[in-house]
PDB file of C-alpha atoms in Angstrom:
ATOM      1  CA  GLY A 224      47.713  15.489   2.767  1.00  0.00           C
ATOM      2  CA  PRO A 225      48.863  17.332  -0.577  1.00  0.00           C
ATOM      3  CA  LEU A 226      47.643  20.877   0.912  1.00  0.00           C
ATOM      4  CA  ALA A 227      49.406  20.451   4.098  1.00  0.00           C
ATOM      5  CA  MET A 228      52.459  19.905   2.251  1.00  0.00           C
ATOM      6  CA  VAL A 229      52.752  23.176   0.128  1.00  0.00           C
ATOM      7  CA  ILE A 230      51.688  24.937   3.533  1.00  0.00           C
ATOM      8  CA  SER A 231      54.590  23.506   5.191  1.00  0.00           C
ATOM      9  CA  VAL A 232      57.101  24.415   2.340  1.00  0.00           C
ATOM     10  CA  PHE A 233      56.133  28.217   1.843  1.00  0.00           C
ATOM     11  CA  THR A 234      56.037  28.303   5.469  1.00  0.00           C
ATOM     12  CA  GLY A 235      59.444  27.246   5.438  1.00  0.00           C
ATOM     13  CA  PHE A 236      60.319  29.630   2.653  1.00  0.00           C
ATOM     14  CA  VAL A 237      59.191  32.358   4.539  1.00  0.00           C
ATOM     15  CA  ALA A 238      60.871  31.617   7.570  1.00  0.00           C
ATOM     16  CA  TYR A 239      64.007  30.900   5.440  1.00  0.00           C
ATOM     17  CA  VAL A 240      63.760  34.586   3.576  1.00  0.00           C
ATOM     18  CA  ALA A 241      62.604  36.033   7.183  1.00  0.00           C
ATOM     19  CA  SER A 242      65.968  35.316   8.895  1.00  0.00           C
ATOM     20  CA  MET A 243      68.775  36.169   6.107  1.00  0.00           C
ATOM     21  CA  PRO A 244      70.757  38.573   7.330  1.00  0.00           C
ATOM     22  CA  ARG A 245      70.032  42.707   5.789  1.00  0.00           C
ATOM     23  CA  THR A 246      72.342  44.927   4.989  1.00  0.00           C
ATOM     24  CA  GLU A 247      71.762  49.068   5.629  1.00  0.00           C
ATOM     25  CA  GLY A 248      70.280  51.151   3.423  1.00  0.00           C
ATOM     26  CA  THR A 249      72.407  53.710   1.215  1.00  0.00           C
ATOM     27  CA  LEU A 250      70.002  56.800   1.391  1.00  0.00           C
ATOM     28  CA  PRO A 251      71.312  59.680   3.618  1.00  0.00           C
ATOM     29  CA  ARG A 252      69.510  60.377   7.077  1.00  0.00           C
ATOM     30  CA  TYR A 253      67.393  63.196   6.884  1.00  0.00           C
ATOM     31  CA  ARG A 254      68.300  66.665   9.340  1.00  0.00           C
ATOM     32  CA  GLY A 255      65.038  68.603   8.826  1.00  0.00           C
ATOM     33  CA  ARG A 256      61.983  69.952  10.213  1.00  0.00           C
ATOM     34  CA  LEU A 257      59.256  68.579   7.873  1.00  0.00           C
ATOM     35  CA  ASP A 258      56.818  65.902   8.980  1.00  0.00           C
ATOM     36  CA  ILE A 259      55.669  63.338   6.627  1.00  0.00           C
ATOM     37  CA  LEU A 260      58.085  60.135   6.515  1.00  0.00           C
ATOM     38  CA  LEU A 261      59.043  58.443   3.730  1.00  0.00           C
ATOM     39  CA  GLY A 262      60.261  54.607   4.524  1.00  0.00           C
ATOM     40  CA  ARG A 263      62.758  55.316   7.504  1.00  0.00           C
ATOM     41  CA  THR A 264      63.408  59.367   8.471  1.00  0.00           C
ATOM     42  CA  PHE A 265      62.822  60.894   5.278  1.00  0.00           C
ATOM     43  CA  ARG A 266      60.363  63.581   6.045  1.00  0.00           C
ATOM     44  CA  VAL A 267      58.485  66.108   3.273  1.00  0.00           C
ATOM     45  CA  SER A 268      55.759  67.902   4.741  1.00  0.00           C
ATOM     46  CA  LYS A 269      55.875  71.467   6.437  1.00  0.00           C
ATOM     47  CA  SER A 270      53.889  71.105  10.341  1.00  0.00           C
ATOM     48  CA  SER A 271      50.786  73.115   9.938  1.00  0.00           C
ATOM     49  CA  PRO A 272      48.486  73.014  13.126  1.00  0.00           C
ATOM     50  CA  ASP A 273      45.572  72.806  10.398  1.00  0.00           C
ATOM     51  CA  PHE A 274      46.570  70.149   8.754  1.00  0.00           C
ATOM     52  CA  LEU A 275      48.033  67.474  11.428  1.00  0.00           C
ATOM     53  CA  SER A 276      47.176  64.852   9.026  1.00  0.00           C
ATOM     54  CA  ASN A 277      49.594  63.850   6.337  1.00  0.00           C
ATOM     55  CA  ASN A 278      48.911  60.529   4.286  1.00  0.00           C
ATOM     56  CA  ASN A 279      48.654  58.739   0.687  1.00  0.00           C
ATOM     57  CA  VAL A 280      52.182  59.050  -0.216  1.00  0.00           C
ATOM     58  CA  SER A 281      53.322  58.461  -3.475  1.00  0.00           C
ATOM     59  CA  LEU A 282      57.035  59.265  -4.679  1.00  0.00           C
ATOM     60  CA  ALA A 283      58.794  58.772  -8.132  1.00  0.00           C
ATOM     61  CA  LEU A 284      61.997  59.825 -10.408  1.00  0.00           C
ATOM     62  CA  PHE A 285      61.255  62.005 -12.724  1.00  0.00           C
ATOM     63  CA  GLY A 286      64.664  63.476 -14.347  1.00  0.00           C
ATOM     64  CA  ASP A 287      67.014  64.075 -11.663  1.00  0.00           C
ATOM     65  CA  LYS A 288      64.952  64.764  -9.044  1.00  0.00           C
ATOM     66  CA  MET A 289      62.629  62.882  -6.366  1.00  0.00           C
ATOM     67  CA  VAL A 290      59.137  63.648  -6.902  1.00  0.00           C
ATOM     68  CA  VAL A 291      56.734  63.196  -3.576  1.00  0.00           C
ATOM     69  CA  ALA A 292      52.888  63.854  -3.981  1.00  0.00           C
ATOM     70  CA  TYR A 293      50.848  63.725  -0.890  1.00  0.00           C
ATOM     71  CA  ARG A 294      47.483  64.020   1.196  1.00  0.00           C
ATOM     72  CA  SER A 295      46.953  66.633   3.846  1.00  0.00           C
ATOM     73  CA  ALA A 296      43.846  67.240   6.109  1.00  0.00           C
ATOM     74  CA  GLU A 297      42.664  67.983   9.457  1.00  0.00           C
ATOM     75  CA  THR A 298      42.193  64.526  10.035  1.00  0.00           C
ATOM     76  CA  HIS A 299      42.483  60.772   8.501  1.00  0.00           C
ATOM     77  CA  PHE A 300      39.265  60.567   8.075  1.00  0.00           C
ATOM     78  CA  ALA A 301      37.636  62.438   4.709  1.00  0.00           C
ATOM     79  CA  SER A 302      37.411  66.235   4.425  1.00  0.00           C
ATOM     80  CA  SER A 303      36.453  68.804   2.354  1.00  0.00           C
ATOM     81  CA  SER A 304      39.500  70.381   3.308  1.00  0.00           C
ATOM     82  CA  ALA A 305      42.020  68.001   1.710  1.00  0.00           C
ATOM     83  CA  ARG A 306      44.670  68.968  -0.555  1.00  0.00           C
ATOM     84  CA  ILE A 307      47.142  67.398  -2.509  1.00  0.00           C
ATOM     85  CA  THR A 308      50.665  68.624  -2.245  1.00  0.00           C
ATOM     86  CA  VAL A 309      53.631  67.962  -4.685  1.00  0.00           C
ATOM     87  CA  ALA A 310      57.429  68.613  -3.733  1.00  0.00           C
ATOM     88  CA  THR A 311      60.679  68.076  -5.110  1.00  0.00           C
ATOM     89  CA  SER A 312      63.940  67.093  -3.891  1.00  0.00           C
ATOM     90  CA  THR A 313      67.836  66.633  -5.757  1.00  0.00           C
ATOM     91  CA  ASN A 314      68.945  65.488  -2.037  1.00  0.00           C
ATOM     92  CA  LEU A 315      65.920  64.039  -0.044  1.00  0.00           C
ATOM     93  CA  GLU A 316      66.946  66.748   2.679  1.00  0.00           C
ATOM     94  CA  ASP A 317      65.884  69.749   0.919  1.00  0.00           C
ATOM     95  CA  TRP A 318      62.225  69.977  -0.440  1.00  0.00           C
ATOM     96  CA  THR A 319      60.599  72.177  -2.698  1.00  0.00           C
ATOM     97  CA  GLU A 320      56.247  72.487  -2.843  1.00  0.00           C
ATOM     98  CA  THR A 321      55.889  72.823  -6.145  1.00  0.00           C
ATOM     99  CA  TRP A 322      51.937  72.218  -6.509  1.00  0.00           C
ATOM    100  CA  GLN A 323      48.947  72.023  -4.302  1.00  0.00           C
ATOM    101  CA  HIS A 324      45.093  71.437  -5.101  1.00  0.00           C
ATOM    102  CA  SER A 325      42.328  71.342  -3.367  1.00  0.00           C
ATOM    103  CA  THR A 326      38.542  71.369  -4.525  1.00  0.00           C
ATOM    104  CA  GLY A 327      37.411  72.470  -1.229  1.00  0.00           C
ATOM    105  CA  LYS A 328      34.460  70.060  -1.479  1.00  0.00           C
ATOM    106  CA  HIS A 329      36.184  67.042  -2.005  1.00  0.00           C
ATOM    107  CA  ASP A 330      38.253  64.296   0.001  1.00  0.00           C
ATOM    108  CA  LEU A 331      40.985  64.229  -1.956  1.00  0.00           C
ATOM    109  CA  ARG A 332      42.952  61.099  -1.193  1.00  0.00           C
ATOM    110  CA  GLU A 333      45.229  57.500  -2.994  1.00  0.00           C
ATOM    111  CA  VAL A 334      47.541  59.546  -4.888  1.00  0.00           C
ATOM    112  CA  PHE A 335      49.713  57.836  -7.153  1.00  0.00           C
ATOM    113  CA  LEU A 336      52.883  59.357  -9.542  1.00  0.00           C
ATOM    114  CA  TRP A 337      54.262  57.732 -12.566  1.00  0.00           C
ATOM    115  CA  GLU A 338      56.426  58.826 -15.425  1.00  0.00           C
ATOM    116  CA  PHE A 339      56.067  57.709 -19.348  1.00  0.00           C
ATOM    117  CA  ASN A 340      57.287  59.051 -22.010  1.00  0.00           C
ATOM    118  CA  HIS A 341      59.102  62.150 -20.455  1.00  0.00           C
ATOM    119  CA  ARG A 342      55.885  63.069 -18.894  1.00  0.00           C
ATOM    120  CA  LEU A 343      55.420  62.735 -14.938  1.00  0.00           C
ATOM    121  CA  PHE A 344      51.368  61.317 -14.386  1.00  0.00           C
ATOM    122  CA  LEU A 345      49.496  62.530 -10.971  1.00  0.00           C
ATOM    123  CA  TYR A 346      46.792  59.903 -10.316  1.00  0.00           C
ATOM    124  CA  PHE A 347      43.910  61.002  -7.338  1.00  0.00           C
ATOM    125  CA  CYS A 348      40.778  59.954  -6.011  1.00  0.00           C
ATOM    126  CA  ARG A 349      37.798  62.174  -5.156  1.00  0.00           C
ATOM    127  CA  LEU A 350      35.477  61.387  -2.291  1.00  0.00           C
ATOM    128  CA  ALA A 351      32.425  63.758  -1.140  1.00  0.00           C
ATOM    129  CA  PRO A 352      32.572  63.858   2.930  1.00  0.00           C
ATOM    130  CA  ASN A 353      29.712  63.385   4.420  1.00  0.00           C
ATOM    131  CA  LYS A 354      28.312  61.709   8.114  1.00  0.00           C
ATOM    132  CA  GLY A 355      28.715  58.321   7.022  1.00  0.00           C
ATOM    133  CA  GLY A 356      32.361  58.851   5.600  1.00  0.00           C
ATOM    134  CA  PHE A 357      31.969  59.249   2.421  1.00  0.00           C
ATOM    135  CA  ALA A 358      30.857  58.768  -1.521  1.00  0.00           C
ATOM    136  CA  PRO A 359      33.122  58.334  -4.359  1.00  0.00           C
ATOM    137  CA  LYS A 360      33.269  61.065  -7.038  1.00  0.00           C
ATOM    138  CA  GLY A 361      35.767  59.924  -9.399  1.00  0.00           C
ATOM    139  CA  MET A 362      39.311  59.562 -10.467  1.00  0.00           C
ATOM    140  CA  SER A 363      40.984  62.601 -11.695  1.00  0.00           C
ATOM    141  CA  TRP A 364      44.794  62.893 -13.647  1.00  0.00           C
ATOM    142  CA  THR A 365      47.216  65.808 -14.465  1.00  0.00           C
ATOM    143  CA  SER A 366      50.522  65.404 -16.023  1.00  0.00           C
ATOM    144  CA  THR A 367      53.382  67.884 -16.703  1.00  0.00           C
ATOM    145  CA  LYS A 368      56.785  67.620 -18.303  1.00  0.00           C
ATOM    146  CA  LYS A 369      58.152  70.328 -16.264  1.00  0.00           C
ATOM    147  CA  LEU A 370      57.513  70.260 -12.320  1.00  0.00           C
ATOM    148  CA  GLU A 371      57.079  73.677 -11.936  1.00  0.00           C
ATOM    149  CA  SER A 372      53.547  73.100 -12.534  1.00  0.00           C
ATOM    150  CA  LEU A 373      50.936  70.395 -13.125  1.00  0.00           C
ATOM    151  CA  ASP A 374      48.170  71.941 -15.326  1.00  0.00           C
TER     152      ASP A 374
END
């Protein structure tokens, strides 16, 4: 019937797009010793034996710098030791940590960076870890016009 025809056309389109040739990316290859992967081989975070899980990454362009925010903790599961780190780079190889945040009681995750009206915003979720997983505690945000600090 009509549904089968729509599915067939859609499947054919997806197969056609998947078969198209791909070009190599233009971003430079990373040559550092950090341990967060961005896309292919770009790393941002510094290695830490206490914070082995680096995830929930968000990336934004702010002025002439790339800005990345990510969550670090000892595990991917909800943890009161979780922290949010923000780092900047002008060349995707050398990263400078500019801000860190931890409450000491909440799991912090689902970071999202965006620029609006010459201001950089960081949005993230707070969770209360418990034995069964976590309980939502709300969303938080901060913003800045200067990358040296998020207030």
